[in-house]
PDB file of C-alpha atoms in Angstrom:
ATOM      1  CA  UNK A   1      94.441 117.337  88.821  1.00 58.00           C
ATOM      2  CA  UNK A   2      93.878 113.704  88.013  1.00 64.00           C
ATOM      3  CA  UNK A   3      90.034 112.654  87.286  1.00 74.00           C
ATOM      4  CA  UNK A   4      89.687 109.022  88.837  1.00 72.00           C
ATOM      5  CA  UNK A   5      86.614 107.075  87.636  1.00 77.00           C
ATOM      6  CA  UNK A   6      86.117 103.871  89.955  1.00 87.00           C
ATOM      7  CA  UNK A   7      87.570 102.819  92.581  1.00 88.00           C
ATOM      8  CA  UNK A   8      90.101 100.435  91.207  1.00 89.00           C
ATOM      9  CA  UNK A   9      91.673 103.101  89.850  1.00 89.00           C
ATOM     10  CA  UNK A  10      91.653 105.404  93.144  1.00 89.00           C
ATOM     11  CA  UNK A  11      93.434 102.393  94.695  1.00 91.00           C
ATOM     12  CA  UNK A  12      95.599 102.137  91.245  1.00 92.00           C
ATOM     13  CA  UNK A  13      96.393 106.178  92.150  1.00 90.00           C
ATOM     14  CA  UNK A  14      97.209 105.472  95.962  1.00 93.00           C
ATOM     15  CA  UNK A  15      99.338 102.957  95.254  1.00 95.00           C
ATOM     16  CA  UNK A  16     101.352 105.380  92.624  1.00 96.00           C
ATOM     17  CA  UNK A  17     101.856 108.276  94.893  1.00 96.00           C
ATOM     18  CA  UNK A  18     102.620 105.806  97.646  1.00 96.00           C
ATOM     19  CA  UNK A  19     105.465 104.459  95.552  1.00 97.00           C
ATOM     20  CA  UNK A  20     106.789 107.735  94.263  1.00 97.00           C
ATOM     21  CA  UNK A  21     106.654 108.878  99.027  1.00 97.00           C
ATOM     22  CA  UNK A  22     108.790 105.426  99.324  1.00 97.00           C
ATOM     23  CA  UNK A  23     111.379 106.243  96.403  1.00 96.00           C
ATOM     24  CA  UNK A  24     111.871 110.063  97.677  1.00 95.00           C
ATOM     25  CA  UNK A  25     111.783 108.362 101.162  1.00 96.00           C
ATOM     26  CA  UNK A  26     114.832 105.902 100.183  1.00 94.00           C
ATOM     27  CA  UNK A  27     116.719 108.786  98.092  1.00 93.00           C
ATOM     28  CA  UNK A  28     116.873 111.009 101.102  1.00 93.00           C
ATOM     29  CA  UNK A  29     115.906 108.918 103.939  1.00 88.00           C
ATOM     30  CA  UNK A  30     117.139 112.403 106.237  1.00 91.00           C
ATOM     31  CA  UNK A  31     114.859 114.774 104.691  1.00 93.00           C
ATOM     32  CA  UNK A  32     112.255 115.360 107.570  1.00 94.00           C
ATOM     33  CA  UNK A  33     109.895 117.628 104.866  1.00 95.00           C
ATOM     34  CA  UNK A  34     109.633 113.594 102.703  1.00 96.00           C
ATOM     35  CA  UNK A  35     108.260 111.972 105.423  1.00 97.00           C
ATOM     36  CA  UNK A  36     105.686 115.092 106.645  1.00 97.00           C
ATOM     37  CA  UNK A  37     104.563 115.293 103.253  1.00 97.00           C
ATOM     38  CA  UNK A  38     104.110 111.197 102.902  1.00 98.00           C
ATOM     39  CA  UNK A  39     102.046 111.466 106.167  1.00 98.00           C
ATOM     40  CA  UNK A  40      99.849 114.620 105.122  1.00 98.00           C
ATOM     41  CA  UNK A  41      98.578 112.632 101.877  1.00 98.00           C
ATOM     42  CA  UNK A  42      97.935 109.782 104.081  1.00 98.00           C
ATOM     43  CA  UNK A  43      95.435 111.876 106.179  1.00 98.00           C
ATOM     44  CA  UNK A  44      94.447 113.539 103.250  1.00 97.00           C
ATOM     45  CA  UNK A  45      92.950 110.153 102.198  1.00 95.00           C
ATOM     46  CA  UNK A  46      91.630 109.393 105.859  1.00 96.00           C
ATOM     47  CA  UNK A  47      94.334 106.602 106.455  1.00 97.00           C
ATOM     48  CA  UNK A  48      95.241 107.877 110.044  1.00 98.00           C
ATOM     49  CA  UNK A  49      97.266 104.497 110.686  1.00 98.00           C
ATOM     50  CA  UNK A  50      99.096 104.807 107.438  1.00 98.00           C
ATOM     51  CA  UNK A  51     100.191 108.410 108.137  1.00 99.00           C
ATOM     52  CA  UNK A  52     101.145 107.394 112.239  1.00 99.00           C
ATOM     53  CA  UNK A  53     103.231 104.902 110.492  1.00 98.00           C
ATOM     54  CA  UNK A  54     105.033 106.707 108.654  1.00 98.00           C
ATOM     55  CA  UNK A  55     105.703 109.099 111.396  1.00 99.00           C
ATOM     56  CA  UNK A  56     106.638 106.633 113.633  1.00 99.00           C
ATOM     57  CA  UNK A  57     109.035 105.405 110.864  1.00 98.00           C
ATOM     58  CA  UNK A  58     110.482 109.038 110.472  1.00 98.00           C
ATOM     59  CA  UNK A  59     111.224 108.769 114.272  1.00 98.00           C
ATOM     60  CA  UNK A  60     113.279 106.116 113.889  1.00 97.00           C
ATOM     61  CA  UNK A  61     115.652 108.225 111.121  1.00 97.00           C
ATOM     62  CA  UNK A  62     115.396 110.970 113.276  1.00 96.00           C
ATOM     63  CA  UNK A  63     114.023 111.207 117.256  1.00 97.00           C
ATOM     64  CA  UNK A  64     115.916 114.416 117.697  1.00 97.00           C
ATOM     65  CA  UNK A  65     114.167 116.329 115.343  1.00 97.00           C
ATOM     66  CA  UNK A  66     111.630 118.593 117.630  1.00 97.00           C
ATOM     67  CA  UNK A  67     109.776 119.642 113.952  1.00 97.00           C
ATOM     68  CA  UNK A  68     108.937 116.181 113.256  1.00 98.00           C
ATOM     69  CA  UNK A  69     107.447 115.608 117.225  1.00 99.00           C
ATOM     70  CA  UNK A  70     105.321 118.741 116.427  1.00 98.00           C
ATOM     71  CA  UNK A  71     104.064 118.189 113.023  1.00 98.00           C
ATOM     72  CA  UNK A  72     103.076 114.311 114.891  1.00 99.00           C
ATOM     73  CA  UNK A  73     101.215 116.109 117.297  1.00 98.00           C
ATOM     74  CA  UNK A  74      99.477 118.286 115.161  1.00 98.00           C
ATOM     75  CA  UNK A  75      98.614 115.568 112.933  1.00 99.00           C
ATOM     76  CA  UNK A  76      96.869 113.869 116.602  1.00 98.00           C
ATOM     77  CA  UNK A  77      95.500 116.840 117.165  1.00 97.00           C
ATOM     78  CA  UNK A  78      93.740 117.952 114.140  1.00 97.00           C
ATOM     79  CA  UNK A  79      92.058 114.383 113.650  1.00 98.00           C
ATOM     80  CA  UNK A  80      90.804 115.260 117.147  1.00 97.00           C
ATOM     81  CA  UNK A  81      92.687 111.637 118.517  1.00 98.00           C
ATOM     82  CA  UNK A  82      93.480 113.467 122.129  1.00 97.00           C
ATOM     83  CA  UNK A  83      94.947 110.221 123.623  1.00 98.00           C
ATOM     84  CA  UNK A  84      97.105 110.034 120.562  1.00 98.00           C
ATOM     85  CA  UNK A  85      98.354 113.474 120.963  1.00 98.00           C
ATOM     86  CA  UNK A  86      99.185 113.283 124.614  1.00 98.00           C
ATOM     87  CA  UNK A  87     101.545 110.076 124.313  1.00 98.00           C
ATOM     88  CA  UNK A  88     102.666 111.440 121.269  1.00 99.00           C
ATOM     89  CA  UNK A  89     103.400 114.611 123.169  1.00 99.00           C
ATOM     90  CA  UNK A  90     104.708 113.024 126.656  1.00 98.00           C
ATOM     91  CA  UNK A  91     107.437 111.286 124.320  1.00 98.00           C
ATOM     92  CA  UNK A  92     108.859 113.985 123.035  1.00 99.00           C
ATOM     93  CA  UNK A  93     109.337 116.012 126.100  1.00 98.00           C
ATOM     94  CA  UNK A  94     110.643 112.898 127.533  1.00 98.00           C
ATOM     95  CA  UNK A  95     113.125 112.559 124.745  1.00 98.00           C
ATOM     96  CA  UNK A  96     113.838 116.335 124.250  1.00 98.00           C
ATOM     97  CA  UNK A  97     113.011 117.886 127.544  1.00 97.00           C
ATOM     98  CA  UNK A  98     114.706 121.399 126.761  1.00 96.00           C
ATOM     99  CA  UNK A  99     112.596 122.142 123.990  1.00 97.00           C
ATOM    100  CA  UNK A 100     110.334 124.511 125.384  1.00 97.00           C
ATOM    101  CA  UNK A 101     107.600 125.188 122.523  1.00 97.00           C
ATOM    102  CA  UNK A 102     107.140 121.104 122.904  1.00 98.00           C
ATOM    103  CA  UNK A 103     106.309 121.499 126.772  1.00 98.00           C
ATOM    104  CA  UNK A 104     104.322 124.924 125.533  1.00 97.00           C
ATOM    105  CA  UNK A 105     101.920 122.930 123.015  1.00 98.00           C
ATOM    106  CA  UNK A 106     101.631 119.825 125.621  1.00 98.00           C
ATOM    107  CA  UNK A 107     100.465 122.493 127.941  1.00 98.00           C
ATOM    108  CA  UNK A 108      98.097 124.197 125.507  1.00 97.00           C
ATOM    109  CA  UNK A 109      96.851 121.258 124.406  1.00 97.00           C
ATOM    110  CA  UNK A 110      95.855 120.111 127.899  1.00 97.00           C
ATOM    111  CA  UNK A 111      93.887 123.578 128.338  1.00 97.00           C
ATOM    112  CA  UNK A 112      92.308 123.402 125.112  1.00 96.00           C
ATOM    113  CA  UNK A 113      90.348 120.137 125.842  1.00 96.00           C
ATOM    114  CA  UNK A 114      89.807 121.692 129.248  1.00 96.00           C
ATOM    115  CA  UNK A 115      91.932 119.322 131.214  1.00 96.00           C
ATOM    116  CA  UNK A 116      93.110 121.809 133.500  1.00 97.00           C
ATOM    117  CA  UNK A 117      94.595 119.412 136.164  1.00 97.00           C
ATOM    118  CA  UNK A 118      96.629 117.537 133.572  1.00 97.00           C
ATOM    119  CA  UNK A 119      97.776 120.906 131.937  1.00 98.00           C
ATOM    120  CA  UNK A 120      98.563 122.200 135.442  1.00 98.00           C
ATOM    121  CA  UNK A 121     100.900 119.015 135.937  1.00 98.00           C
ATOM    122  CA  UNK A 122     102.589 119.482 132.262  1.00 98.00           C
ATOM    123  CA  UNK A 123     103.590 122.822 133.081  1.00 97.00           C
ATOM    124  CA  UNK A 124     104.921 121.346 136.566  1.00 97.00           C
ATOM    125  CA  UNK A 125     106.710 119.371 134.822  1.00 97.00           C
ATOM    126  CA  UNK A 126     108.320 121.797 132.838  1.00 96.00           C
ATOM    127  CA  UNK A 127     109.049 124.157 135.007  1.00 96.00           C
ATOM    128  CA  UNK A 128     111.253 121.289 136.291  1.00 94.00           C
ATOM    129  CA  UNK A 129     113.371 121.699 133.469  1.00 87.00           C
ATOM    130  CA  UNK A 130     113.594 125.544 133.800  1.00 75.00           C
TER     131      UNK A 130
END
């Protein structure tokens, strides 16, 4: 555990760990568990743009992974950003439309923030794909 004193060095310590995400990032650009981790410390440190950036980068290395559309998701979801969550959510059973635990936590989602019409129509929607 590293004991930071002022802020200067807090930014000095972001900017380290930031640096050492990028390099693992470069070495194995592939390696989904790189960029989840990179994302989680930039929650971790309330920078929800940071960490949707780097997701949104990850995308771009890999759509196709369903893990990586989940852990995005989850990310939405547990920083309570709803809207986020749903787009984030609607893209990936757009993009991957036969993976069913995607259309499952869309669904769940929906019911959870008591939006039963819209989790009526995701699971519509899925059932489409059936």
């Amino acid at each position: 555990i590293t004991k930071i004193h002022d802020a200067e060095e807090y930014q000095s310590h972001l900017r380290d760990r930031r640096k050492r995400f990028e390099d693992n990032i470069r070495y194995r650009r592939e390696h989904i568990g790189n960029w989840v981790k990179y994302a989680r410390f930039e929650e971790d440190n309330k920078e929800h743009e940071r960490a949707r950036s780097v997701f949104e980068r990850a995308l771009e290395v890999d759509h196709r992974s369903s893990e990586l559309w989940l852990r995005y998701a989850e990310f939405e979801m547990r920083n309570e950003f709803v809207n986020h969550a749903r787009n984030v959510l609607d893209r990936a059973v757009q993009i991957l439309p036969r993976v069913d635990f995607l259309w499952y936590k869309y669904a769940y989602m929906e019911e959870m923030v008591g939006d039963v019409p819209k989790c009526r129509a995701v699971f519509e929607r899925w059932m489409e794909w059936a």
